[in-house]
């Protein structure tokens, strides 16, 4: 089971590196986001009940604090959008509610339909 998770994370790293490559001016990379947010997978998959793990919330807060410019926020949005649509078995209600559960306002919804070009 851990091996499957590692393979999924590795695949997402590759996908996100390809997606984020055109955003060279952004200080945040999708690969670093995937690595940080891997601690959220059990929660958004419904395998852990209650509140998101502290490590998950720390990752969201860290990403939010680094994404200070419009290109950074758009890169983060694109990565989160890609991640949201890439994992099977993920509860999108839990995914979209993560920032609020962690006490963070990222300024846009985490969903597969968000228009990241409109994020400022």
Short mmCIF file of the N, C-alpha and C atoms (twelve columns), coordinates in Angstrom:
data_MODEL
# 
_entry.id   MODEL 
# 
loop_
_atom_site.group_PDB 
_atom_site.id 
_atom_site.type_symbol 
_atom_site.label_atom_id 
_atom_site.label_alt_id 
_atom_site.label_comp_id 
_atom_site.label_asym_id 
_atom_site.label_seq_id 
_atom_site.Cartn_x 
_atom_site.Cartn_y 
_atom_site.Cartn_z 
_atom_site.pdbx_PDB_model_num 
ATOM 1   N N  . UNK A 1   0.823   -1.181 0.000   1 
ATOM 2   C CA . UNK A 1   0.000   0.000  0.000   1 
ATOM 3   C C  . UNK A 1   0.868   1.245  0.000   1 
ATOM 4   N N  . UNK A 2   1.926   1.246  0.822   1 
ATOM 5   C CA . UNK A 2   2.848   2.381  0.862   1 
ATOM 6   C C  . UNK A 2   3.574   2.508  -0.477  1 
ATOM 7   N N  . UNK A 3   3.847   1.377  -1.114  1 
ATOM 8   C CA . UNK A 3   4.522   1.411  -2.407  1 
ATOM 9   C C  . UNK A 3   3.632   2.050  -3.461  1 
ATOM 10  N N  . UNK A 4   2.322   1.741  -3.414  1 
ATOM 11  C CA . UNK A 4   1.395   2.348  -4.369  1 
ATOM 12  C C  . UNK A 4   1.336   3.859  -4.167  1 
ATOM 13  N N  . UNK A 5   1.318   4.293  -2.918  1 
ATOM 14  C CA . UNK A 5   1.296   5.717  -2.611  1 
ATOM 15  C C  . UNK A 5   2.569   6.377  -3.112  1 
ATOM 16  N N  . UNK A 6   3.704   5.733  -2.913  1 
ATOM 17  C CA . UNK A 6   4.986   6.285  -3.370  1 
ATOM 18  C C  . UNK A 6   4.999   6.409  -4.891  1 
ATOM 19  N N  . UNK A 7   4.450   5.426  -5.588  1 
ATOM 20  C CA . UNK A 7   4.392   5.472  -7.050  1 
ATOM 21  C C  . UNK A 7   3.481   6.625  -7.491  1 
ATOM 22  N N  . UNK A 8   2.326   6.796  -6.813  1 
ATOM 23  C CA . UNK A 8   1.420   7.888  -7.164  1 
ATOM 24  C C  . UNK A 8   2.077   9.238  -6.938  1 
ATOM 25  N N  . UNK A 9   2.764   9.389  -5.827  1 
ATOM 26  C CA . UNK A 9   3.448   10.649 -5.533  1 
ATOM 27  C C  . UNK A 9   4.534   10.906 -6.564  1 
ATOM 28  N N  . UNK A 10  5.290   9.879  -6.911  1 
ATOM 29  C CA . UNK A 10  6.350   10.034 -7.914  1 
ATOM 30  C C  . UNK A 10  5.764   10.432 -9.271  1 
ATOM 31  N N  . UNK A 11  4.667   9.810  -9.647  1 
ATOM 32  C CA . UNK A 11  4.012   10.154 -10.913 1 
ATOM 33  C C  . UNK A 11  3.522   11.600 -10.896 1 
ATOM 34  N N  . UNK A 12  2.942   12.011 -9.768  1 
ATOM 35  C CA . UNK A 12  2.467   13.391 -9.659  1 
ATOM 36  C C  . UNK A 12  3.631   14.375 -9.742  1 
ATOM 37  N N  . UNK A 13  4.772   14.017 -9.173  1 
ATOM 38  C CA . UNK A 13  5.947   14.884 -9.262  1 
ATOM 39  C C  . UNK A 13  6.326   15.114 -10.721 1 
ATOM 40  N N  . UNK A 14  6.337   14.057 -11.508 1 
ATOM 41  C CA . UNK A 14  6.691   14.172 -12.917 1 
ATOM 42  C C  . UNK A 14  5.655   15.007 -13.658 1 
ATOM 43  N N  . UNK A 15  4.375   14.733 -13.439 1 
ATOM 44  C CA . UNK A 15  3.305   15.489 -14.093 1 
ATOM 45  C C  . UNK A 15  3.404   16.962 -13.734 1 
ATOM 46  N N  . UNK A 16  3.598   17.249 -12.457 1 
ATOM 47  C CA . UNK A 16  3.648   18.639 -12.015 1 
ATOM 48  C C  . UNK A 16  4.882   19.355 -12.527 1 
ATOM 49  N N  . UNK A 17  5.991   18.656 -12.682 1 
ATOM 50  C CA . UNK A 17  7.175   19.300 -13.241 1 
ATOM 51  C C  . UNK A 17  6.920   19.713 -14.678 1 
ATOM 52  N N  . UNK A 18  6.203   18.887 -15.418 1 
ATOM 53  C CA . UNK A 18  5.872   19.209 -16.804 1 
ATOM 54  C C  . UNK A 18  4.876   20.363 -16.848 1 
ATOM 55  N N  . UNK A 19  3.859   20.337 -15.992 1 
ATOM 56  C CA . UNK A 19  2.841   21.388 -15.969 1 
ATOM 57  C C  . UNK A 19  3.443   22.718 -15.528 1 
ATOM 58  N N  . UNK A 20  4.315   22.700 -14.535 1 
ATOM 59  C CA . UNK A 20  4.864   23.933 -13.981 1 
ATOM 60  C C  . UNK A 20  6.033   24.481 -14.787 1 
ATOM 61  N N  . UNK A 21  6.583   23.738 -15.705 1 
ATOM 62  C CA . UNK A 21  7.761   24.180 -16.444 1 
ATOM 63  C C  . UNK A 21  7.584   25.533 -17.127 1 
ATOM 64  N N  . UNK A 22  6.438   25.824 -17.784 1 
ATOM 65  C CA . UNK A 22  6.291   27.122 -18.428 1 
ATOM 66  C C  . UNK A 22  6.246   28.294 -17.436 1 
ATOM 67  N N  . UNK A 23  5.970   28.048 -16.184 1 
ATOM 68  C CA . UNK A 23  5.876   29.109 -15.194 1 
ATOM 69  C C  . UNK A 23  7.222   29.337 -14.519 1 
ATOM 70  N N  . UNK A 24  8.231   29.609 -15.325 1 
ATOM 71  C CA . UNK A 24  9.581   29.732 -14.802 1 
ATOM 72  C C  . UNK A 24  9.730   30.867 -13.801 1 
ATOM 73  N N  . UNK A 25  8.892   31.908 -13.916 1 
ATOM 74  C CA . UNK A 25  9.027   33.032 -13.000 1 
ATOM 75  C C  . UNK A 25  8.433   32.751 -11.622 1 
ATOM 76  N N  . UNK A 26  7.694   31.693 -11.472 1 
ATOM 77  C CA . UNK A 26  7.094   31.358 -10.177 1 
ATOM 78  C C  . UNK A 26  8.148   30.753 -9.254  1 
ATOM 79  N N  . UNK A 27  8.124   31.181 -7.994  1 
ATOM 80  C CA . UNK A 27  9.098   30.696 -7.015  1 
ATOM 81  C C  . UNK A 27  8.706   29.343 -6.441  1 
ATOM 82  N N  . UNK A 28  7.467   28.956 -6.608  1 
ATOM 83  C CA . UNK A 28  6.967   27.708 -6.045  1 
ATOM 84  C C  . UNK A 28  6.889   26.665 -7.160  1 
ATOM 85  N N  . UNK A 29  7.265   25.434 -6.847  1 
ATOM 86  C CA . UNK A 29  7.210   24.382 -7.857  1 
ATOM 87  C C  . UNK A 29  6.165   23.339 -7.468  1 
ATOM 88  N N  . UNK A 30  5.592   22.730 -8.469  1 
ATOM 89  C CA . UNK A 30  4.583   21.706 -8.220  1 
ATOM 90  C C  . UNK A 30  5.217   20.502 -7.527  1 
ATOM 91  N N  . UNK A 31  6.439   20.183 -7.909  1 
ATOM 92  C CA . UNK A 31  7.116   19.053 -7.282  1 
ATOM 93  C C  . UNK A 31  7.254   19.231 -5.775  1 
ATOM 94  N N  . UNK A 32  7.611   20.444 -5.355  1 
ATOM 95  C CA . UNK A 32  7.751   20.685 -3.919  1 
ATOM 96  C C  . UNK A 32  6.393   20.649 -3.232  1 
ATOM 97  N N  . UNK A 33  5.355   21.108 -3.927  1 
ATOM 98  C CA . UNK A 33  4.005   21.078 -3.353  1 
ATOM 99  C C  . UNK A 33  3.523   19.643 -3.173  1 
ATOM 100 N N  . UNK A 34  3.747   18.809 -4.164  1 
ATOM 101 C CA . UNK A 34  3.316   17.410 -4.082  1 
ATOM 102 C C  . UNK A 34  3.991   16.730 -2.896  1 
ATOM 103 N N  . UNK A 35  5.288   16.972 -2.762  1 
ATOM 104 C CA . UNK A 35  6.020   16.362 -1.651  1 
ATOM 105 C C  . UNK A 35  5.450   16.817 -0.307  1 
ATOM 106 N N  . UNK A 36  5.184   18.115 -0.183  1 
ATOM 107 C CA . UNK A 36  4.660   18.643 1.079   1 
ATOM 108 C C  . UNK A 36  3.246   18.131 1.358   1 
ATOM 109 N N  . UNK A 37  2.425   18.074 0.324   1 
ATOM 110 C CA . UNK A 37  1.017   17.726 0.513   1 
ATOM 111 C C  . UNK A 37  0.744   16.223 0.572   1 
ATOM 112 N N  . UNK A 38  1.767   15.409 0.426   1 
ATOM 113 C CA . UNK A 38  1.556   13.957 0.492   1 
ATOM 114 C C  . UNK A 38  0.975   13.550 1.849   1 
ATOM 115 N N  . UNK A 39  1.240   14.339 2.881   1 
ATOM 116 C CA . UNK A 39  0.699   14.034 4.209   1 
ATOM 117 C C  . UNK A 39  -0.816  14.248 4.282   1 
ATOM 118 N N  . UNK A 40  -1.398  14.830 3.256   1 
ATOM 119 C CA . UNK A 40  -2.850  15.078 3.225   1 
ATOM 120 C C  . UNK A 40  -3.629  13.942 2.556   1 
ATOM 121 N N  . UNK A 41  -2.927  13.047 1.863   1 
ATOM 122 C CA . UNK A 41  -3.616  12.032 1.060   1 
ATOM 123 C C  . UNK A 41  -4.541  11.126 1.860   1 
ATOM 124 N N  . UNK A 42  -4.115  10.651 2.998   1 
ATOM 125 C CA . UNK A 42  -4.979  9.763  3.773   1 
ATOM 126 C C  . UNK A 42  -6.244  10.491 4.233   1 
ATOM 127 N N  . UNK A 43  -6.115  11.767 4.569   1 
ATOM 128 C CA . UNK A 43  -7.281  12.544 4.997   1 
ATOM 129 C C  . UNK A 43  -8.263  12.746 3.843   1 
ATOM 130 N N  . UNK A 44  -7.790  13.228 2.691   1 
ATOM 131 C CA . UNK A 44  -8.700  13.510 1.577   1 
ATOM 132 C C  . UNK A 44  -9.225  12.238 0.917   1 
ATOM 133 N N  . UNK A 45  -8.598  11.099 1.217   1 
ATOM 134 C CA . UNK A 45  -9.099  9.811  0.718   1 
ATOM 135 C C  . UNK A 45  -10.099 9.195  1.691   1 
ATOM 136 N N  . UNK A 46  -10.318 9.852  2.829   1 
ATOM 137 C CA . UNK A 46  -11.267 9.354  3.816   1 
ATOM 138 C C  . UNK A 46  -10.720 8.250  4.695   1 
ATOM 139 N N  . UNK A 47  -9.409  8.039  4.648   1 
ATOM 140 C CA . UNK A 47  -8.808  6.973  5.454   1 
ATOM 141 C C  . UNK A 47  -8.546  7.415  6.881   1 
ATOM 142 N N  . UNK A 48  -8.575  8.724  7.112   1 
ATOM 143 C CA . UNK A 48  -8.378  9.295  8.438   1 
ATOM 144 C C  . UNK A 48  -9.577  10.190 8.713   1 
ATOM 145 N N  . UNK A 49  -10.248 9.972  9.817   1 
ATOM 146 C CA . UNK A 49  -11.422 10.792 10.118  1 
ATOM 147 C C  . UNK A 49  -11.036 11.948 11.029  1 
ATOM 148 N N  . UNK A 50  -11.962 12.872 11.181  1 
ATOM 149 C CA . UNK A 50  -11.718 14.022 12.044  1 
ATOM 150 C C  . UNK A 50  -11.054 15.150 11.287  1 
ATOM 151 N N  . UNK A 51  -10.119 15.803 11.943  1 
ATOM 152 C CA . UNK A 51  -9.411  16.932 11.352  1 
ATOM 153 C C  . UNK A 51  -8.237  16.459 10.498  1 
ATOM 154 N N  . UNK A 52  -7.801  17.310 9.553   1 
ATOM 155 C CA . UNK A 52  -6.619  16.953 8.774   1 
ATOM 156 C C  . UNK A 52  -5.397  16.839 9.695   1 
ATOM 157 N N  . UNK A 53  -4.435  16.005 9.339   1 
ATOM 158 C CA . UNK A 53  -3.220  15.888 10.152  1 
ATOM 159 C C  . UNK A 53  -2.500  17.233 10.270  1 
ATOM 160 N N  . UNK A 54  -1.823  17.435 11.379  1 
ATOM 161 C CA . UNK A 54  -1.073  18.670 11.606  1 
ATOM 162 C C  . UNK A 54  -0.057  18.901 10.499  1 
ATOM 163 N N  . UNK A 55  0.586   17.830 10.031  1 
ATOM 164 C CA . UNK A 55  1.592   17.957 8.968   1 
ATOM 165 C C  . UNK A 55  0.961   18.451 7.666   1 
ATOM 166 N N  . UNK A 56  -0.273  18.039 7.420   1 
ATOM 167 C CA . UNK A 56  -1.005  18.479 6.231   1 
ATOM 168 C C  . UNK A 56  -1.276  19.977 6.322   1 
ATOM 169 N N  . UNK A 57  -1.807  20.421 7.462   1 
ATOM 170 C CA . UNK A 57  -2.101  21.841 7.641   1 
ATOM 171 C C  . UNK A 57  -0.830  22.679 7.602   1 
ATOM 172 N N  . UNK A 58  0.244   22.159 8.154   1 
ATOM 173 C CA . UNK A 58  1.530   22.873 8.100   1 
ATOM 174 C C  . UNK A 58  1.976   23.051 6.655   1 
ATOM 175 N N  . UNK A 59  1.764   22.028 5.839   1 
ATOM 176 C CA . UNK A 59  2.137   22.094 4.425   1 
ATOM 177 C C  . UNK A 59  1.309   23.152 3.694   1 
ATOM 178 N N  . UNK A 60  0.012   23.179 3.951   1 
ATOM 179 C CA . UNK A 60  -0.861  24.167 3.303   1 
ATOM 180 C C  . UNK A 60  -0.462  25.578 3.728   1 
ATOM 181 N N  . UNK A 61  -0.192  25.761 5.003   1 
ATOM 182 C CA . UNK A 61  0.233   27.076 5.494   1 
ATOM 183 C C  . UNK A 61  1.570   27.484 4.881   1 
ATOM 184 N N  . UNK A 62  2.481   26.545 4.766   1 
ATOM 185 C CA . UNK A 62  3.792   26.817 4.183   1 
ATOM 186 C C  . UNK A 62  3.677   27.223 2.721   1 
ATOM 187 N N  . UNK A 63  2.889   26.488 1.959   1 
ATOM 188 C CA . UNK A 63  2.688   26.796 0.541   1 
ATOM 189 C C  . UNK A 63  2.043   28.171 0.400   1 
ATOM 190 N N  . UNK A 64  1.048   28.449 1.216   1 
ATOM 191 C CA . UNK A 64  0.361   29.734 1.156   1 
ATOM 192 C C  . UNK A 64  1.316   30.890 1.485   1 
ATOM 193 N N  . UNK A 65  2.214   30.686 2.422   1 
ATOM 194 C CA . UNK A 65  3.135   31.759 2.804   1 
ATOM 195 C C  . UNK A 65  4.209   32.002 1.741   1 
ATOM 196 N N  . UNK A 66  4.520   30.999 0.931   1 
ATOM 197 C CA . UNK A 66  5.511   31.143 -0.133  1 
ATOM 198 C C  . UNK A 66  4.884   31.752 -1.388  1 
ATOM 199 N N  . UNK A 67  3.620   31.468 -1.624  1 
ATOM 200 C CA . UNK A 67  2.929   31.953 -2.827  1 
ATOM 201 C C  . UNK A 67  2.466   33.396 -2.601  1 
ATOM 202 N N  . UNK A 68  3.408   34.337 -2.721  1 
ATOM 203 C CA . UNK A 68  3.107   35.736 -2.408  1 
ATOM 204 C C  . UNK A 68  2.847   36.597 -3.638  1 
ATOM 205 N N  . UNK A 69  3.263   36.148 -4.813  1 
ATOM 206 C CA . UNK A 69  3.055   36.927 -6.031  1 
ATOM 207 C C  . UNK A 69  1.965   36.265 -6.877  1 
ATOM 208 N N  . UNK A 70  1.444   37.004 -7.838  1 
ATOM 209 C CA . UNK A 70  0.426   36.434 -8.735  1 
ATOM 210 C C  . UNK A 70  0.961   35.201 -9.465  1 
ATOM 211 N N  . UNK A 71  2.168   35.218 -10.047 1 
ATOM 212 C CA . UNK A 71  2.669   33.989 -10.703 1 
ATOM 213 C C  . UNK A 71  2.790   32.818 -9.731  1 
ATOM 214 N N  . UNK A 72  3.201   33.089 -8.492  1 
ATOM 215 C CA . UNK A 72  3.306   32.020 -7.489  1 
ATOM 216 C C  . UNK A 72  1.934   31.442 -7.172  1 
ATOM 217 N N  . UNK A 73  0.953   32.314 -6.946  1 
ATOM 218 C CA . UNK A 73  -0.403  31.832 -6.621  1 
ATOM 219 C C  . UNK A 73  -1.015  31.081 -7.794  1 
ATOM 220 N N  . UNK A 74  -0.760  31.558 -9.025  1 
ATOM 221 C CA . UNK A 74  -1.276  30.853 -10.199 1 
ATOM 222 C C  . UNK A 74  -0.600  29.498 -10.373 1 
ATOM 223 N N  . UNK A 75  0.699   29.425 -10.108 1 
ATOM 224 C CA . UNK A 75  1.413   28.142 -10.189 1 
ATOM 225 C C  . UNK A 75  0.887   27.177 -9.132  1 
ATOM 226 N N  . UNK A 76  0.671   27.681 -7.920  1 
ATOM 227 C CA . UNK A 76  0.126   26.834 -6.853  1 
ATOM 228 C C  . UNK A 76  -1.274  26.355 -7.226  1 
ATOM 229 N N  . UNK A 77  -2.083  27.256 -7.760  1 
ATOM 230 C CA . UNK A 77  -3.443  26.906 -8.186  1 
ATOM 231 C C  . UNK A 77  -3.415  25.807 -9.248  1 
ATOM 232 N N  . UNK A 78  -2.561  25.968 -10.248 1 
ATOM 233 C CA . UNK A 78  -2.463  24.967 -11.325 1 
ATOM 234 C C  . UNK A 78  -2.059  23.608 -10.770 1 
ATOM 235 N N  . UNK A 79  -1.119  23.629 -9.855  1 
ATOM 236 C CA . UNK A 79  -0.663  22.370 -9.269  1 
ATOM 237 C C  . UNK A 79  -1.774  21.719 -8.448  1 
ATOM 238 N N  . UNK A 80  -2.437  22.504 -7.608  1 
ATOM 239 C CA . UNK A 80  -3.534  21.961 -6.791  1 
ATOM 240 C C  . UNK A 80  -4.663  21.432 -7.671  1 
ATOM 241 N N  . UNK A 81  -4.960  22.148 -8.748  1 
ATOM 242 C CA . UNK A 81  -6.000  21.716 -9.692  1 
ATOM 243 C C  . UNK A 81  -5.612  20.382 -10.326 1 
ATOM 244 N N  . UNK A 82  -4.356  20.284 -10.753 1 
ATOM 245 C CA . UNK A 82  -3.858  19.046 -11.366 1 
ATOM 246 C C  . UNK A 82  -3.909  17.893 -10.365 1 
ATOM 247 N N  . UNK A 83  -3.461  18.171 -9.138  1 
ATOM 248 C CA . UNK A 83  -3.450  17.138 -8.104  1 
ATOM 249 C C  . UNK A 83  -4.873  16.677 -7.784  1 
ATOM 250 N N  . UNK A 84  -5.806  17.631 -7.709  1 
ATOM 251 C CA . UNK A 84  -7.192  17.304 -7.366  1 
ATOM 252 C C  . UNK A 84  -7.802  16.328 -8.367  1 
ATOM 253 N N  . UNK A 85  -7.408  16.423 -9.627  1 
ATOM 254 C CA . UNK A 85  -7.971  15.555 -10.651 1 
ATOM 255 C C  . UNK A 85  -7.174  14.297 -10.922 1 
ATOM 256 N N  . UNK A 86  -6.039  14.144 -10.265 1 
ATOM 257 C CA . UNK A 86  -5.141  13.038 -10.593 1 
ATOM 258 C C  . UNK A 86  -5.255  11.816 -9.701  1 
ATOM 259 N N  . UNK A 87  -5.824  11.964 -8.548  1 
ATOM 260 C CA . UNK A 87  -5.890  10.846 -7.603  1 
ATOM 261 C C  . UNK A 87  -7.300  10.259 -7.582  1 
ATOM 262 N N  . UNK A 88  -7.384  8.953  -7.807  1 
ATOM 263 C CA . UNK A 88  -8.686  8.294  -7.701  1 
ATOM 264 C C  . UNK A 88  -8.966  8.028  -6.226  1 
ATOM 265 N N  . UNK A 89  -10.216 8.027  -5.868  1 
ATOM 266 C CA . UNK A 89  -10.584 7.747  -4.492  1 
ATOM 267 C C  . UNK A 89  -10.489 8.942  -3.570  1 
ATOM 268 N N  . UNK A 90  -10.274 10.128 -4.141  1 
ATOM 269 C CA . UNK A 90  -10.178 11.341 -3.342  1 
ATOM 270 C C  . UNK A 90  -11.560 11.976 -3.226  1 
ATOM 271 N N  . UNK A 91  -11.907 12.367 -2.022  1 
ATOM 272 C CA . UNK A 91  -13.183 13.033 -1.763  1 
ATOM 273 C C  . UNK A 91  -12.998 14.524 -2.033  1 
ATOM 274 N N  . UNK A 92  -13.585 15.030 -3.126  1 
ATOM 275 C CA . UNK A 92  -13.396 16.427 -3.509  1 
ATOM 276 C C  . UNK A 92  -13.954 17.395 -2.469  1 
ATOM 277 N N  . UNK A 93  -14.950 16.974 -1.708  1 
ATOM 278 C CA . UNK A 93  -15.457 17.814 -0.625  1 
ATOM 279 C C  . UNK A 93  -14.388 18.028 0.440   1 
ATOM 280 N N  . UNK A 94  -13.662 16.962 0.769   1 
ATOM 281 C CA . UNK A 94  -12.571 17.073 1.742   1 
ATOM 282 C C  . UNK A 94  -11.420 17.900 1.174   1 
ATOM 283 N N  . UNK A 95  -11.134 17.712 -0.107  1 
ATOM 284 C CA . UNK A 95  -10.059 18.468 -0.760  1 
ATOM 285 C C  . UNK A 95  -10.370 19.958 -0.728  1 
ATOM 286 N N  . UNK A 96  -11.568 20.325 -1.174  1 
ATOM 287 C CA . UNK A 96  -11.915 21.751 -1.246  1 
ATOM 288 C C  . UNK A 96  -12.007 22.394 0.139   1 
ATOM 289 N N  . UNK A 97  -12.305 21.603 1.160   1 
ATOM 290 C CA . UNK A 97  -12.423 22.128 2.506   1 
ATOM 291 C C  . UNK A 97  -11.126 22.191 3.287   1 
ATOM 292 N N  . UNK A 98  -10.039 21.652 2.721   1 
ATOM 293 C CA . UNK A 98  -8.760  21.610 3.440   1 
ATOM 294 C C  . UNK A 98  -8.278  22.982 3.929   1 
ATOM 295 N N  . UNK A 99  -8.207  23.985 3.056   1 
ATOM 296 C CA . UNK A 99  -7.700  25.274 3.555   1 
ATOM 297 C C  . UNK A 99  -8.505  25.800 4.749   1 
ATOM 298 N N  . UNK A 100 -9.824  25.735 4.662   1 
ATOM 299 C CA . UNK A 100 -10.673 26.211 5.757   1 
ATOM 300 C C  . UNK A 100 -10.446 25.404 7.028   1 
ATOM 301 N N  . UNK A 101 -10.362 24.071 6.900   1 
ATOM 302 C CA . UNK A 101 -10.122 23.205 8.059   1 
ATOM 303 C C  . UNK A 101 -8.781  23.513 8.720   1 
ATOM 304 N N  . UNK A 102 -7.839  24.011 7.914   1 
ATOM 305 C CA . UNK A 102 -6.503  24.322 8.433   1 
ATOM 306 C C  . UNK A 102 -6.360  25.798 8.815   1 
ATOM 307 N N  . UNK A 103 -7.451  26.555 8.670   1 
ATOM 308 C CA . UNK A 103 -7.406  27.970 9.050   1 
ATOM 309 C C  . UNK A 103 -6.625  28.843 8.086   1 
ATOM 310 N N  . UNK A 104 -6.652  28.479 6.799   1 
ATOM 311 C CA . UNK A 104 -5.898  29.220 5.788   1 
ATOM 312 C C  . UNK A 104 -6.847  29.686 4.691   1 
ATOM 313 N N  . UNK A 105 -6.704  30.923 4.267   1 
ATOM 314 C CA . UNK A 105 -7.462  31.442 3.132   1 
ATOM 315 C C  . UNK A 105 -6.500  31.561 1.958   1 
ATOM 316 N N  . UNK A 106 -6.620  30.644 0.997   1 
ATOM 317 C CA . UNK A 106 -5.708  30.672 -0.145  1 
ATOM 318 C C  . UNK A 106 -6.232  31.578 -1.259  1 
ATOM 319 N N  . UNK A 107 -7.477  32.008 -1.170  1 
ATOM 320 C CA . UNK A 107 -8.008  32.970 -2.126  1 
ATOM 321 C C  . UNK A 107 -8.673  32.393 -3.359  1 
ATOM 322 N N  . UNK A 108 -8.742  31.083 -3.459  1 
ATOM 323 C CA . UNK A 108 -9.402  30.422 -4.590  1 
ATOM 324 C C  . UNK A 108 -9.798  29.025 -4.144  1 
ATOM 325 N N  . UNK A 109 -10.806 28.449 -4.805  1 
ATOM 326 C CA . UNK A 109 -11.216 27.094 -4.421  1 
ATOM 327 C C  . UNK A 109 -10.261 26.046 -4.987  1 
ATOM 328 N N  . UNK A 110 -10.073 24.972 -4.248  1 
ATOM 329 C CA . UNK A 110 -9.315  23.840 -4.793  1 
ATOM 330 C C  . UNK A 110 -10.335 22.950 -5.484  1 
ATOM 331 N N  . UNK A 111 -10.299 22.954 -6.810  1 
ATOM 332 C CA . UNK A 111 -11.222 22.129 -7.588  1 
ATOM 333 C C  . UNK A 111 -10.631 21.905 -8.971  1 
ATOM 334 N N  . UNK A 112 -11.214 20.984 -9.680  1 
ATOM 335 C CA . UNK A 112 -10.748 20.690 -11.030 1 
ATOM 336 C C  . UNK A 112 -11.286 21.695 -12.043 1 
ATOM 337 N N  . UNK A 113 -12.206 22.559 -11.629 1 
ATOM 338 C CA . UNK A 113 -12.799 23.519 -12.566 1 
ATOM 339 C C  . UNK A 113 -12.376 24.967 -12.329 1 
ATOM 340 N N  . UNK A 114 -11.510 25.214 -11.355 1 
ATOM 341 C CA . UNK A 114 -11.080 26.580 -11.068 1 
ATOM 342 C C  . UNK A 114 -10.260 27.136 -12.243 1 
ATOM 343 N N  . UNK A 115 -10.456 28.410 -12.573 1 
ATOM 344 C CA . UNK A 115 -9.701  29.087 -13.622 1 
ATOM 345 C C  . UNK A 115 -8.508  29.772 -12.960 1 
ATOM 346 N N  . UNK A 116 -7.365  29.138 -13.005 1 
ATOM 347 C CA . UNK A 116 -6.179  29.654 -12.309 1 
ATOM 348 C C  . UNK A 116 -5.653  30.949 -12.911 1 
ATOM 349 N N  . UNK A 117 -6.015  31.239 -14.166 1 
ATOM 350 C CA . UNK A 117 -5.585  32.492 -14.783 1 
ATOM 351 C C  . UNK A 117 -6.241  33.691 -14.104 1 
ATOM 352 N N  . UNK A 118 -7.348  33.472 -13.415 1 
ATOM 353 C CA . UNK A 118 -8.059  34.555 -12.729 1 
ATOM 354 C C  . UNK A 118 -7.578  34.763 -11.300 1 
ATOM 355 N N  . UNK A 119 -6.641  33.925 -10.845 1 
ATOM 356 C CA . UNK A 119 -6.109  34.046 -9.483  1 
ATOM 357 C C  . UNK A 119 -5.091  35.168 -9.467  1 
ATOM 358 N N  . UNK A 120 -5.246  36.066 -8.503  1 
ATOM 359 C CA . UNK A 120 -4.314  37.219 -8.400  1 
ATOM 360 C C  . UNK A 120 -3.655  37.278 -7.059  1 
# 
